[in-house]
């Protein structure tokens, strides 16, 4: 009886442990070293908020084309969003002087070039400068990470690992080989599964975060096993130790 309990205790201890294979990132990274990047620039989507700044050789002539005349150097992101251009459900914005402009199927850079051409061809400016930035890009990171939440970013693009870095990385209980990745583009939802223990995903479109992506990190098997009545592995060991001591006292 005593031997059976000892064996059971050992099985519980080792069964609640995660192996190195389940924890380490990019275990086959050597196979993907120096591989080409697979990156596509996201298109402007409805409900995006754009910051648009127009510059000209004579600065005063560009004032009517800029929504805010005040400097935005120290402005918060919330104030900048209020002064930005909200993309409508029809993929348009209402721009001063020029009126309704379509953003459909255009990246930020492509819309910059389009707006610059409109200003030049319409005789508004000879050599205008156009700067556009997306103000409300965000990614939601949920589950077994150290700081789950929604994170804003203003960079042109960030990688999946950078996004996970915002959330403080996965906990030791995160299921690294099956990260759920939800992406919505043009009204279509895509749900994919990513294995962080393999470098293969680095060559996929999901290595780059797009605005409104959702990342879900599920708990691994040891975490799920420990989520029952006893709570965790240390509790299991304590309970089994008490049972073992009790049996030893009874059988003496």
C-alpha positions as CSV (number, residue, x, y, z in Angstrom):
1,X,0.0,0.0,0.0
2,X,2.8,2.3,0.9
3,X,4.6,1.7,-2.4
4,X,1.4,2.4,-4.3
5,X,1.0,5.8,-2.6
6,X,4.7,6.7,-3.2
7,X,4.3,5.8,-6.9
8,X,1.1,7.8,-7.1
9,X,2.9,10.8,-5.5
10,X,5.7,10.6,-8.0
11,X,3.3,10.4,-10.9
12,X,1.5,13.5,-9.7
13,X,4.7,15.4,-9.4
14,X,6.1,14.6,-12.8
15,X,2.7,14.7,-14.4
16,X,2.3,18.4,-13.4
17,X,5.6,19.4,-14.9
18,X,6.0,21.0,-18.3
19,X,8.9,19.8,-20.4
20,X,11.6,22.0,-21.9
21,X,10.0,21.2,-25.3
22,X,6.8,22.9,-24.2
23,X,8.4,26.1,-22.9
24,X,11.3,27.2,-25.2
25,X,10.5,29.6,-28.1
26,X,11.7,29.1,-31.7
27,X,13.3,25.7,-31.1
28,X,14.0,25.2,-34.8
29,X,15.2,28.8,-35.5
30,X,18.3,27.6,-37.3
31,X,16.1,26.2,-40.1
32,X,14.7,29.7,-40.7
33,X,17.8,31.8,-40.3
34,X,18.2,34.5,-43.1
35,X,14.7,33.7,-44.5
36,X,12.9,36.4,-46.4
37,X,10.3,38.5,-44.5
38,X,6.7,38.0,-45.5
39,X,5.1,41.3,-44.7
40,X,2.1,43.0,-46.2
41,X,1.1,46.6,-45.2
42,X,-2.4,46.7,-43.8
43,X,-5.1,48.7,-45.6
44,X,-7.0,51.6,-43.9
45,X,-10.1,50.2,-42.3
46,X,-13.5,51.7,-41.2
47,X,-13.3,53.3,-37.7
48,X,-9.6,54.0,-38.1
49,X,-8.6,57.4,-36.9
50,X,-6.0,59.3,-39.0
51,X,-3.8,62.2,-38.1
52,X,-3.2,64.2,-41.3
53,X,-0.8,67.1,-41.5
54,X,-0.4,69.2,-44.6
55,X,2.7,71.3,-45.2
56,X,3.6,73.9,-47.8
57,X,6.4,76.3,-48.8
58,X,4.3,79.1,-47.3
59,X,3.2,77.7,-43.9
60,X,0.2,80.0,-43.5
61,X,-1.3,78.8,-46.8
62,X,-1.7,75.3,-45.3
63,X,-3.6,76.3,-42.2
64,X,-7.1,75.9,-43.8
65,X,-6.1,72.3,-44.7
66,X,-5.1,71.3,-41.2
67,X,-7.8,70.5,-38.6
68,X,-5.8,71.7,-35.7
69,X,-3.8,74.9,-35.7
70,X,-2.3,74.3,-32.3
71,X,1.0,72.4,-31.9
72,X,0.5,68.8,-30.9
73,X,4.0,68.1,-29.6
74,X,2.7,67.7,-26.0
75,X,-0.8,66.6,-26.8
76,X,-2.1,63.3,-25.4
77,X,-3.1,60.5,-27.7
78,X,-6.7,61.0,-26.6
79,X,-6.7,64.6,-27.7
80,X,-5.0,63.7,-31.0
81,X,-7.7,61.1,-31.7
82,X,-10.4,63.7,-31.1
83,X,-8.7,66.0,-33.7
84,X,-8.1,63.2,-36.1
85,X,-10.2,62.0,-39.1
86,X,-12.5,59.0,-38.4
87,X,-12.8,56.7,-41.4
88,X,-16.5,56.0,-42.1
89,X,-18.1,52.7,-42.8
90,X,-18.0,53.6,-46.5
91,X,-14.2,54.0,-46.2
92,X,-14.2,57.8,-46.6
93,X,-13.1,60.9,-44.7
94,X,-14.4,64.5,-44.9
95,X,-11.3,66.6,-45.6
96,X,-11.2,70.4,-45.5
97,X,-11.5,72.2,-48.9
98,X,-11.3,68.8,-50.8
99,X,-14.4,67.3,-49.3
100,X,-15.1,63.5,-49.3
101,X,-12.1,61.4,-50.0
102,X,-12.0,57.6,-50.4
103,X,-9.6,55.5,-48.4
104,X,-10.8,52.2,-49.8
105,X,-8.1,49.6,-50.5
106,X,-5.3,52.1,-49.6
107,X,-2.5,51.8,-47.1
108,X,-1.5,54.8,-45.1
109,X,1.4,55.5,-47.5
110,X,-0.8,55.1,-50.6
111,X,-3.4,57.5,-49.1
112,X,-0.5,60.0,-48.4
113,X,0.4,59.8,-52.1
114,X,-3.2,60.1,-53.2
115,X,-3.8,63.2,-51.1
116,X,-0.6,64.8,-52.2
117,X,-1.7,64.3,-55.9
118,X,-5.1,65.7,-55.2
119,X,-3.6,68.9,-53.7
120,X,-1.1,69.2,-56.6
121,X,-3.5,68.4,-59.4
122,X,-6.2,70.7,-58.0
123,X,-3.8,73.6,-57.9
124,X,-3.9,74.0,-54.2
125,X,-0.1,73.7,-53.7
126,X,2.9,73.3,-55.9
127,X,5.0,71.0,-53.7
128,X,2.9,70.0,-50.6
129,X,4.1,67.6,-47.9
130,X,1.6,65.1,-46.5
131,X,2.1,63.1,-43.3
132,X,-0.5,60.6,-42.2
133,X,-0.4,58.4,-39.1
134,X,-2.9,55.9,-37.6
135,X,-3.8,57.0,-34.1
136,X,-6.0,54.2,-32.8
137,X,-4.0,51.0,-33.6
138,X,-4.4,48.5,-30.8
139,X,-4.0,44.8,-30.0
140,X,-5.8,42.8,-27.3
141,X,-3.7,40.1,-25.5
142,X,-5.6,37.8,-23.2
143,X,-5.1,34.6,-21.2
144,X,-1.8,33.3,-19.7
145,X,0.3,36.4,-20.0
146,X,1.7,38.5,-17.1
147,X,-0.3,41.6,-18.0
148,X,-3.4,40.9,-20.1
149,X,-5.1,43.9,-21.6
150,X,-5.5,46.1,-24.7
151,X,-2.4,47.9,-25.9
152,X,-2.1,50.9,-28.2
153,X,0.7,51.3,-30.6
154,X,1.6,54.1,-33.1
155,X,4.4,52.4,-35.0
156,X,3.8,51.5,-38.6
157,X,4.0,47.8,-37.6
158,X,5.0,45.7,-34.7
159,X,5.8,41.9,-34.5
160,X,4.0,39.3,-32.6
161,X,6.8,39.0,-30.1
162,X,6.8,42.8,-29.6
163,X,3.0,42.6,-28.8
164,X,3.6,39.8,-26.3
165,X,6.3,41.9,-24.8
166,X,3.8,44.7,-24.1
167,X,1.8,42.1,-22.0
168,X,4.9,41.0,-20.1
169,X,5.5,37.8,-22.0
170,X,3.7,34.5,-21.4
171,X,3.5,33.0,-18.0
172,X,5.2,29.7,-17.4
173,X,1.7,28.2,-17.7
174,X,1.0,29.6,-21.2
175,X,0.4,27.1,-24.0
176,X,3.2,28.2,-26.4
177,X,2.5,25.7,-29.1
178,X,-1.2,26.8,-29.7
179,X,-1.6,30.6,-29.6
180,X,-5.0,31.7,-30.9
181,X,-4.8,34.6,-33.3
182,X,-8.0,36.4,-34.3
183,X,-7.9,39.0,-37.2
184,X,-10.8,40.9,-38.8
185,X,-10.2,42.5,-42.2
186,X,-12.9,44.0,-44.5
187,X,-15.7,42.3,-42.5
188,X,-14.1,38.9,-42.6
189,X,-12.8,37.1,-39.4
190,X,-9.9,34.8,-39.5
191,X,-9.0,32.5,-36.6
192,X,-5.5,31.0,-36.7
193,X,-3.3,28.9,-34.4
194,X,0.4,29.7,-34.0
195,X,3.1,27.6,-32.5
196,X,5.7,29.8,-30.8
197,X,8.0,26.8,-30.2
198,X,8.6,26.8,-34.0
199,X,10.1,29.6,-36.0
200,X,7.8,28.7,-39.0
201,X,5.3,31.4,-38.1
202,X,8.0,34.1,-38.7
203,X,7.4,33.6,-42.4
204,X,3.7,34.0,-42.1
205,X,1.5,37.1,-42.2
206,X,0.7,36.6,-38.5
207,X,4.2,37.6,-37.5
208,X,3.2,41.2,-38.0
209,X,0.4,42.7,-35.8
210,X,-2.4,44.6,-37.5
211,X,-4.8,47.0,-35.7
212,X,-7.6,45.2,-33.7
213,X,-5.8,41.8,-33.7
214,X,-6.7,39.6,-30.7
215,X,-4.2,37.2,-29.2
216,X,-5.4,34.5,-26.8
217,X,-2.9,32.4,-24.8
218,X,-4.6,29.3,-23.3
219,X,-3.3,27.5,-20.3
220,X,-1.1,24.4,-20.8
221,X,-1.9,20.9,-19.6
222,X,-0.2,21.2,-16.2
223,X,-2.1,24.4,-15.5
224,X,-5.4,22.8,-16.4
225,X,-4.7,19.8,-14.3
226,X,-3.9,22.0,-11.3
227,X,-7.0,24.2,-11.7
228,X,-9.3,21.7,-10.0
229,X,-10.2,21.2,-6.4
230,X,-6.6,21.2,-5.0
231,X,-5.5,24.3,-6.9
232,X,-1.9,23.6,-7.8
233,X,1.0,21.1,-7.8
234,X,2.2,22.2,-4.3
235,X,-1.3,21.6,-2.9
236,X,-1.3,18.1,-4.5
237,X,2.0,17.2,-2.9
238,X,0.8,18.5,0.5
239,X,-2.5,16.5,0.3
240,X,-0.8,13.3,-0.8
241,X,1.9,13.7,1.9
242,X,-0.8,13.9,4.6
243,X,-2.6,10.9,3.1
244,X,0.7,9.0,3.0
245,X,1.6,9.8,6.6
246,X,-1.9,8.8,7.7
247,X,-1.7,5.4,5.9
248,X,1.7,4.8,7.4
249,X,0.5,5.5,10.9
250,X,-2.6,3.2,10.4
251,X,-0.7,0.3,8.9
252,X,2.1,0.2,11.5
